[in-house]
CSV table of C-alpha atoms in Angstrom, one decimal:
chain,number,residue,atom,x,y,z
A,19,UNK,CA,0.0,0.0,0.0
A,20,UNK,CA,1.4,3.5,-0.9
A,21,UNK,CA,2.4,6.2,1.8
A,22,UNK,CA,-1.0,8.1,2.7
A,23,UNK,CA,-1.4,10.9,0.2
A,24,UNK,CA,-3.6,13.4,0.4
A,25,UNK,CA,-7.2,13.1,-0.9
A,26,UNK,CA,-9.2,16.4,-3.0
A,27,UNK,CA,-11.7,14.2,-3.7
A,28,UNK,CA,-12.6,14.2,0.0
A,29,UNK,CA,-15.1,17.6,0.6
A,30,UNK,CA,-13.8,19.6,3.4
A,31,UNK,CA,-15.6,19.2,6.5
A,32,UNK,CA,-16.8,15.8,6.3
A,33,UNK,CA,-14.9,13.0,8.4
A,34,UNK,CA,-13.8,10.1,7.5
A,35,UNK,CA,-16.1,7.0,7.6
A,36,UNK,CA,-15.3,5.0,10.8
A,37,UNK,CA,-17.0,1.8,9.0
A,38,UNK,CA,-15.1,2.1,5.5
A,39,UNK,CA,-12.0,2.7,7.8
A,40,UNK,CA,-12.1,-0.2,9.9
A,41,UNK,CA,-12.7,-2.4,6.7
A,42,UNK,CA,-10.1,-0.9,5.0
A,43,UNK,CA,-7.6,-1.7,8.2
A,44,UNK,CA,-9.0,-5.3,8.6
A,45,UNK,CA,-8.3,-5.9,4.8
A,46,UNK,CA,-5.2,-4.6,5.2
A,47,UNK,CA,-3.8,-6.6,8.3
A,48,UNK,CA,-5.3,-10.0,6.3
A,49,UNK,CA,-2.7,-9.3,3.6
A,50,UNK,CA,-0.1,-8.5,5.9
A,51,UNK,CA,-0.7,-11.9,7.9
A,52,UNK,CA,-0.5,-13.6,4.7
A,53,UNK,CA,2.1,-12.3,3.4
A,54,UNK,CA,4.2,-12.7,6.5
A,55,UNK,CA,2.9,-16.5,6.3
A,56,UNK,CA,1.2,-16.4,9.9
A,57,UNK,CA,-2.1,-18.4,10.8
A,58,UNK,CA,-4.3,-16.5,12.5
A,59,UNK,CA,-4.0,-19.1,15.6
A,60,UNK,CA,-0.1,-18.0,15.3
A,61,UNK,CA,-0.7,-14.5,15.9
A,62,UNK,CA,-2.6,-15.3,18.5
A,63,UNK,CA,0.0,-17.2,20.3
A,64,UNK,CA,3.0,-14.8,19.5
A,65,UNK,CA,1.2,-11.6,20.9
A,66,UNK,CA,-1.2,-13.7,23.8
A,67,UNK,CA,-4.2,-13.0,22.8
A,68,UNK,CA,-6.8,-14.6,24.9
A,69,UNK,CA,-8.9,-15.2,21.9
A,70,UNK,CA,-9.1,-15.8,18.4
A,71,UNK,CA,-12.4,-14.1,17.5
A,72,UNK,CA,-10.0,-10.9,18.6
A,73,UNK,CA,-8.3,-11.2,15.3
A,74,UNK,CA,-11.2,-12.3,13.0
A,75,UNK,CA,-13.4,-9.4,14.2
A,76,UNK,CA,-9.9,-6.7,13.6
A,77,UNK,CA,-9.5,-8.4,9.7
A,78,UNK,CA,-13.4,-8.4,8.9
A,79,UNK,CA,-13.9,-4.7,10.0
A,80,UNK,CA,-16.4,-5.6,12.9
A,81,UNK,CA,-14.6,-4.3,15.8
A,82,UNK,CA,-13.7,-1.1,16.9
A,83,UNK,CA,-9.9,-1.4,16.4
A,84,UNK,CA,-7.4,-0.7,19.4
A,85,UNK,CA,-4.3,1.4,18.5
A,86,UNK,CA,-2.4,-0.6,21.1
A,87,UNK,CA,-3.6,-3.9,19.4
A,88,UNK,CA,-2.6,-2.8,16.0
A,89,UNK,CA,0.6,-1.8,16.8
A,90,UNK,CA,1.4,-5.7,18.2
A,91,UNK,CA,0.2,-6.7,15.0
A,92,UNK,CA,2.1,-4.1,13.2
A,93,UNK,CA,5.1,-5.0,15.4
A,94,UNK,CA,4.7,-8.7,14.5
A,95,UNK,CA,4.3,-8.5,11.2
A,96,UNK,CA,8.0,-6.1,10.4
A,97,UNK,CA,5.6,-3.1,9.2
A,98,UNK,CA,7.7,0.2,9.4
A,99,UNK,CA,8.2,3.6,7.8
A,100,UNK,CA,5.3,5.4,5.9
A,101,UNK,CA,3.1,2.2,5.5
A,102,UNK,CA,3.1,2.1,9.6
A,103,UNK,CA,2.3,5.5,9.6
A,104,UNK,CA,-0.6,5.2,7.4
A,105,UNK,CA,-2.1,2.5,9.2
A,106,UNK,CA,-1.9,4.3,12.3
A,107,UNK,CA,-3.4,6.8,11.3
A,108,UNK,CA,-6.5,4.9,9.9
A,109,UNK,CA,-6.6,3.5,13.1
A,110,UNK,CA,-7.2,6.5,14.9
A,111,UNK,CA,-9.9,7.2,11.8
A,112,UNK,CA,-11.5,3.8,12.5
A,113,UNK,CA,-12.2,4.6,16.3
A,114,UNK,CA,-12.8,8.4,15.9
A,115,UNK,CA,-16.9,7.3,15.7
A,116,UNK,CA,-17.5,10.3,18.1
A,117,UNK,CA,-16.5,13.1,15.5
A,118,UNK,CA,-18.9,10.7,12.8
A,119,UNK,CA,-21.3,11.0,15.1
A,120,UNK,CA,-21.6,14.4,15.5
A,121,UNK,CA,-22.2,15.0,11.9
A,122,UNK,CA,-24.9,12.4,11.0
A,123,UNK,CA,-26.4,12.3,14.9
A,124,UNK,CA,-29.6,13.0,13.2
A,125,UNK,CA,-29.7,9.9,11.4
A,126,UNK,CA,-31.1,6.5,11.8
A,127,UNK,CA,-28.7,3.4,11.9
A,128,UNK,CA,-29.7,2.5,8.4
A,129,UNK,CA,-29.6,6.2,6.9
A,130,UNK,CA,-26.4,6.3,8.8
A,131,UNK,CA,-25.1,2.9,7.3
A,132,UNK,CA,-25.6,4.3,3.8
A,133,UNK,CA,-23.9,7.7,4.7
A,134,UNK,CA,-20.8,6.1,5.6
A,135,UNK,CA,-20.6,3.9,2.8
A,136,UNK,CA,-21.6,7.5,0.6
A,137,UNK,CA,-18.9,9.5,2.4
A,138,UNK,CA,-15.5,9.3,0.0
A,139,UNK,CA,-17.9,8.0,-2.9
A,140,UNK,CA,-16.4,8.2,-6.7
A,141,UNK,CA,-18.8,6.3,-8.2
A,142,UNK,CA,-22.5,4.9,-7.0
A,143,UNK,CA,-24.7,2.1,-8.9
A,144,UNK,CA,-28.0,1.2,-7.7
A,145,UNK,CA,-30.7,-0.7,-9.1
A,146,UNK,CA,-34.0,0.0,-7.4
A,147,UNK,CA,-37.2,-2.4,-8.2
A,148,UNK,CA,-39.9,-0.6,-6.1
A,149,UNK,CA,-39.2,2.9,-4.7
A,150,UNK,CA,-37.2,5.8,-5.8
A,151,UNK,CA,-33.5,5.4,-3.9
A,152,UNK,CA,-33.0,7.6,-1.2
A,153,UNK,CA,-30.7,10.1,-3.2
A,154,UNK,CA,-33.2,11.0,-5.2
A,155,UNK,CA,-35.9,12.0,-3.2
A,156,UNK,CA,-38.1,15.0,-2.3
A,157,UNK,CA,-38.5,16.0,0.9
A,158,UNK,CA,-42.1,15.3,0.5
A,159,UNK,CA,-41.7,11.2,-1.2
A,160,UNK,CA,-39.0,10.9,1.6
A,161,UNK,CA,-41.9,11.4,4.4
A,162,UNK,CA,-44.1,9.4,2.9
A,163,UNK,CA,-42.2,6.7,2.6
A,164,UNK,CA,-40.9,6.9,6.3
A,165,UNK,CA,-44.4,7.5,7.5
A,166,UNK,CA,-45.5,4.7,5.7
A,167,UNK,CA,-43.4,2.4,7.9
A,168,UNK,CA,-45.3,3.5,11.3
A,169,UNK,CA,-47.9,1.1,11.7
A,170,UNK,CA,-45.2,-1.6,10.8
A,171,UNK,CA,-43.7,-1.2,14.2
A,172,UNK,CA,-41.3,1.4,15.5
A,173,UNK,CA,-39.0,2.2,13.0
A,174,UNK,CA,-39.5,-1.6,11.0
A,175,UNK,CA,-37.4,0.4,8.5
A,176,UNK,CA,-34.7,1.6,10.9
A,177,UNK,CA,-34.6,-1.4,13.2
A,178,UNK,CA,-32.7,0.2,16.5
A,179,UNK,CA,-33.3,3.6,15.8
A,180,UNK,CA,-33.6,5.9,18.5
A,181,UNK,CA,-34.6,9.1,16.0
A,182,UNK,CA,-38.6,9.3,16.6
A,183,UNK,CA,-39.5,12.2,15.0
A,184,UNK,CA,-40.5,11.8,11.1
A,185,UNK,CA,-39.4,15.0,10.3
A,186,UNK,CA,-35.4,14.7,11.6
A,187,UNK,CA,-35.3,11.6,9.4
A,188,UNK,CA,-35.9,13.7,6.6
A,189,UNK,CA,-33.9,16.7,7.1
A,190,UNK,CA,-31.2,13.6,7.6
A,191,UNK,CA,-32.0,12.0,4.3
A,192,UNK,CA,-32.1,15.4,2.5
A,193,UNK,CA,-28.6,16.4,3.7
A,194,UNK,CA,-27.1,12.7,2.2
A,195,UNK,CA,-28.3,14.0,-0.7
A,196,UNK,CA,-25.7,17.2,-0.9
A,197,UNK,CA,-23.1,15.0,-2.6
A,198,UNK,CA,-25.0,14.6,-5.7
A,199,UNK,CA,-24.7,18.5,-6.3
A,200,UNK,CA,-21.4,19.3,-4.0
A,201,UNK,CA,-18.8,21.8,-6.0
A,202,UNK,CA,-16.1,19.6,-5.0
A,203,UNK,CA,-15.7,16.5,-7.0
A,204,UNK,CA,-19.5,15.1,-6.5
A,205,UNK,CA,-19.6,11.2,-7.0
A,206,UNK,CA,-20.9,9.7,-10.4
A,207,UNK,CA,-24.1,8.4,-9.9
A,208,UNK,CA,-26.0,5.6,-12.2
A,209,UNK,CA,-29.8,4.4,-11.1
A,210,UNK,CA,-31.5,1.6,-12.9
A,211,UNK,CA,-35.0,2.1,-11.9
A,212,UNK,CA,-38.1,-0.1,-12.6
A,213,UNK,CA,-41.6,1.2,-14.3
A,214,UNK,CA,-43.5,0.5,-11.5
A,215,UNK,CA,-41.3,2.0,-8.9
A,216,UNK,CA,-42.4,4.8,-10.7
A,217,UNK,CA,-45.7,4.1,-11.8
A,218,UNK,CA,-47.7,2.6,-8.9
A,219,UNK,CA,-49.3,4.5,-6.4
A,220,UNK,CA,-46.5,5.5,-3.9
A,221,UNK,CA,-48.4,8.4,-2.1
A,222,UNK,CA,-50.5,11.5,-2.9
A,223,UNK,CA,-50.8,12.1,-6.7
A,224,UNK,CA,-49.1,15.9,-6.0
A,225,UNK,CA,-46.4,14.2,-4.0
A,226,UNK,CA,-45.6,11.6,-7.3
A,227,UNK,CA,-45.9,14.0,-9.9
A,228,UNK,CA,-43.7,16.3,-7.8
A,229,UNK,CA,-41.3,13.4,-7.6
A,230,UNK,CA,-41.3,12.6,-11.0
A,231,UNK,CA,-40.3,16.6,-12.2
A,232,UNK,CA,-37.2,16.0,-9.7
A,233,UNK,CA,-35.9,13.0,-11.2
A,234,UNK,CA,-36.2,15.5,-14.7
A,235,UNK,CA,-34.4,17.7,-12.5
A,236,UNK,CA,-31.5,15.4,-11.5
A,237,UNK,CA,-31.1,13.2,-14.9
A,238,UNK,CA,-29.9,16.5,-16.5
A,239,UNK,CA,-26.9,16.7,-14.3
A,240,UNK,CA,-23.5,15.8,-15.4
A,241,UNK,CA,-22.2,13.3,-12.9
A,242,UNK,CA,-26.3,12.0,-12.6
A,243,UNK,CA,-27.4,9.1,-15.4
A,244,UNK,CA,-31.0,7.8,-14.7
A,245,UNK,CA,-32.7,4.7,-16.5
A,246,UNK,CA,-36.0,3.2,-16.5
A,247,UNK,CA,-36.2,-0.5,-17.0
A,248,UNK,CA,-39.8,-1.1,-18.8
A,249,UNK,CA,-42.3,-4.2,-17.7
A,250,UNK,CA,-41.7,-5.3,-21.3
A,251,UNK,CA,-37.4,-5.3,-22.0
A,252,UNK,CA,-35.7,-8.1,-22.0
A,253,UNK,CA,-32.8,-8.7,-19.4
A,254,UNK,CA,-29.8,-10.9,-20.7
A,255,UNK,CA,-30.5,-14.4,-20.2
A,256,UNK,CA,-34.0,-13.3,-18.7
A,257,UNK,CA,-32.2,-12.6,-15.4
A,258,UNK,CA,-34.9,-11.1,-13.1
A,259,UNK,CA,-33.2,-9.6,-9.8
A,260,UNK,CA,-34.8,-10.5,-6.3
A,261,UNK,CA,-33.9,-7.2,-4.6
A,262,UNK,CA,-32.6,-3.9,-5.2
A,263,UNK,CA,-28.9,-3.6,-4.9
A,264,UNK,CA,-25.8,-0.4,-4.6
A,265,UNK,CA,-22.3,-0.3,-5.7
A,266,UNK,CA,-19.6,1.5,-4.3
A,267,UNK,CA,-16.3,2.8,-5.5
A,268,UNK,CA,-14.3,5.3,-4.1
A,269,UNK,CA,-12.3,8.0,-4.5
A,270,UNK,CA,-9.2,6.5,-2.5
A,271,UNK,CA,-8.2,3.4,-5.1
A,272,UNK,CA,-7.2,1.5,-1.8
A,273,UNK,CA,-10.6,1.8,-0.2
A,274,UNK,CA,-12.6,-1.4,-1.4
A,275,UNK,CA,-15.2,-1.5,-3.3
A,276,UNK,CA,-18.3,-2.1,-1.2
A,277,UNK,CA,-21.7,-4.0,-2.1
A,278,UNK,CA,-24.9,-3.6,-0.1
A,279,UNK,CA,-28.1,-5.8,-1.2
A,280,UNK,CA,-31.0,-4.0,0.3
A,281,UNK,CA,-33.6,-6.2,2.9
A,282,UNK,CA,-36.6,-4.8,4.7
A,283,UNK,CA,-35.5,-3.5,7.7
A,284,UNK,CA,-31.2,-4.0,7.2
A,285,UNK,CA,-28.5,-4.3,4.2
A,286,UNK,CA,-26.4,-7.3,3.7
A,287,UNK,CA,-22.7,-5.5,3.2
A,288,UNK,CA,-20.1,-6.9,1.0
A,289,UNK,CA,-16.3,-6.9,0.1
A,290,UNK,CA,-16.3,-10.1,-1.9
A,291,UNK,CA,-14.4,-9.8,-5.4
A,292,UNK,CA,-16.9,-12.6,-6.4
A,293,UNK,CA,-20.1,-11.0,-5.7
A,294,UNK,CA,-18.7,-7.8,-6.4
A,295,UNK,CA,-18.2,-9.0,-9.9
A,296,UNK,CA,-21.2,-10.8,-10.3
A,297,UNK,CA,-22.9,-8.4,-9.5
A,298,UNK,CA,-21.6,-5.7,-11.9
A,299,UNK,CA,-22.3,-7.9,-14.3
A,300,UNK,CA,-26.0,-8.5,-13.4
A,301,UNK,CA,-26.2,-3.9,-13.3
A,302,UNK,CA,-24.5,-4.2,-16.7
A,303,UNK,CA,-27.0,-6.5,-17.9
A,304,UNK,CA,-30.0,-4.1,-16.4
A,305,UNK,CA,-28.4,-0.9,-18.1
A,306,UNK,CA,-28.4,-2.4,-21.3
A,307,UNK,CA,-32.1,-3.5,-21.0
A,308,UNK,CA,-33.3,-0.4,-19.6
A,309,UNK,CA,-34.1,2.8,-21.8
A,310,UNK,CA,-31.2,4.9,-23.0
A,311,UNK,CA,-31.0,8.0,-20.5
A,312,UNK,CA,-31.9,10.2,-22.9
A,313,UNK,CA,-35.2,8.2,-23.8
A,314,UNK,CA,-35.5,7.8,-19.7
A,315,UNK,CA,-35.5,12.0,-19.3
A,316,UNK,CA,-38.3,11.9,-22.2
A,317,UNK,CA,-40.4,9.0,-20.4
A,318,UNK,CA,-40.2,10.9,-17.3
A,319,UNK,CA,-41.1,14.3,-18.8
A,320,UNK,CA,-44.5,12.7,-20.2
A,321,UNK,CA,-45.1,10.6,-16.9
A,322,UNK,CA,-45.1,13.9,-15.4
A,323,UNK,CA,-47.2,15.5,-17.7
A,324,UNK,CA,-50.0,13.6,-17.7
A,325,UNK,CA,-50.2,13.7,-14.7
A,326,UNK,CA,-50.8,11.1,-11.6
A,327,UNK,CA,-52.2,7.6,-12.2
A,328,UNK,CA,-52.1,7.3,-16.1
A,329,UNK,CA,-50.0,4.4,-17.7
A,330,UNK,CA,-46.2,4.9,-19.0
A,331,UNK,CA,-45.7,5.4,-22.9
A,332,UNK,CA,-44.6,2.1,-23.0
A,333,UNK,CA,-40.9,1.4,-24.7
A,334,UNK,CA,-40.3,-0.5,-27.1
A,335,UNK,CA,-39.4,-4.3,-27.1
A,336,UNK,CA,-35.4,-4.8,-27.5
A,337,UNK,CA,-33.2,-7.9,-26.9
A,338,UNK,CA,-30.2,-7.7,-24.7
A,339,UNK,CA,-27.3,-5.6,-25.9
A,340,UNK,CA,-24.0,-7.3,-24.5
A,341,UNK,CA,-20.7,-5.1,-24.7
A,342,UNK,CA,-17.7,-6.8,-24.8
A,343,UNK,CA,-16.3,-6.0,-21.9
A,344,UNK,CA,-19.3,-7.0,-20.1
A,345,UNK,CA,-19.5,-10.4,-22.9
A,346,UNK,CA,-16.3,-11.5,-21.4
A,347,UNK,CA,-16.9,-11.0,-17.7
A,348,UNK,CA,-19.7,-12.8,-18.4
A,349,UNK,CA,-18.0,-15.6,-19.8
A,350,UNK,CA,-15.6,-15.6,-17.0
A,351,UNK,CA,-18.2,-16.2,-14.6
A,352,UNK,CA,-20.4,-18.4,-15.7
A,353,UNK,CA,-17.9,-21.0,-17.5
A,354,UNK,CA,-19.9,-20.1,-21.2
């Protein structure tokens, strides 16, 4: 790993991501184990350790990581000079949750989850099969989804939570959305969106139609490309995704990319090259499927003319378009 540079893609005033921190760390201290050919039960024994769920939960990014731990591990493992330095210092990022804290206090543990994973962002996929992603959101869709919840249970979306006022979780979710529109190196954002996450009845017909003129709004940005997968286009392979998905990748090349397959109440988090790959692959597949953007910014336009509750201008039927790049990913995978 290279001596710790620093990063202008980073905007000022917003700290470090304790959770993409501690996973960078814990990725970091795997390679050095291996590469210093130690089991983890040898570590354990050389530094006297009283258990070996110690180490697993420092390499996996679970645990809030102790300097003084680190530097054994560092120690052990003949790390010195600017590297050492480096990793220090993302220690001390990786327990500095207080300073996080402060700046997304408003948030509930999920919002919160997808802020830290936002926070150093260069590039964000999602595919969304039902509602419009949080990012994209107007104040007034963002309520009524979070209102919609209530009856569920306390906070069935935000399992934990301790926020109960509706309206702070929407000031929270409206200030994750700064990044889209920041002056300083604002992340590239790709959506795959299904019709009927727009189409059905998702609240007030004022609050859709208001929703729809913002997406208008956003797809006309630089770093923004929206795209509506119809009810009739074909996926390649006739893959049909069971749940909507994000991609990260950012803006410090030694950060790993992240994965986070959304669930009802939680997201499933992932480092995994594997599932990483497969699933660019399966976004790949959805973008060439879906409407072009520019026939996406049209489809929108008329939604939103005509106004709440009548049917999309459907788009017309097209087969799967497979780049090559994507063709031979694809054939890596899948053994075709």
């Amino acid at each position: 790993m290279p001596p710790a540079q620093p990063n202008p893609t980073q905007p000022k005033g917003t700290p470090p991501s304790p959770h993409l921190r501690r996973r960078r760390l814990g990725l970091e201290l795997r390679r050095l184990r291996e590469t210093a050919r130690l089991t983890g039960d040898q570590v354990i024994e050389q530094i006297g350790w009283a258990s070996a769920s110690k180490l697993s939960r420092l390499e996996n990014g679970r645990s809030r990581p102790d300097p003084r731990d680190v530097r054994d591990l560092l120690e052990l493992y003949g790390v010195t000079g600017p590297l050492r330095d480096e990793l220090e210092a993302i220690t001390r990022e990786a327990g500095d949750v207080r300073s996080w804290l402060r700046s997304y206090r408003a948030m509930t543990p999920r919002q919160r989850s997808f802020a830290e994973l936002e926070a150093g962002c260069a590039d964000i996929r999602e595919y969304s099969p039902f509602v419009v992603p949080g990012l994209l959101q107007t104040r007034e869709y963002a309520r009524t989804r979070i209102v919609s919840f209530r009856p569920l249970g306390n906070h069935t979306a935000d399992a934990g939570s301790d926020v109960d006022d509706p309206e702070t979780e929407v000031e929270a979710r409206m200030s994750r959305q700064l990044l889209l529109t920041r002056e300083v190196a604002p992340p590239r954002y790709s959506a795959v969106l299904e019709e009927s996450a727009l189409s059905r009845r998702a609240g007030p017909p004022e609050v859709v139609r208001a929703q729809l003129n913002q997406l208008c709004k956003l797809a006309t940005l630089p770093n923004v490309t929206l795209q509506v997968l119809t009810r009739d286009a074909r996926v390649a392979n006739w893959y049909m995704p069971h749940t909507g998905f994000s991609l990260y990748r950012f803006a410090d090349p030694q950060d790993p990319e992240t994965l986070a397959i959304e669930g009802h109440s939680t997201n499933q988090v992932l480092n995994d090259r594997d599932e990483l790959d497969r699933y660019t692959v399966v976004f790949e597949w959805l973008q060439s499927a879906a409407m072009t953007p520019e026939d996406t910014l049209s489809w929108l336009a008329e939604m939103a003319g005509r106004g709440y509750g009548d049917p999309g201008r459907p788009a017309p039927s097209r087969g799967p378009v497979t780049p090559p790049t994507q063709r031979r990913r694809t054939e890596r995978l899948t053994g075709q």
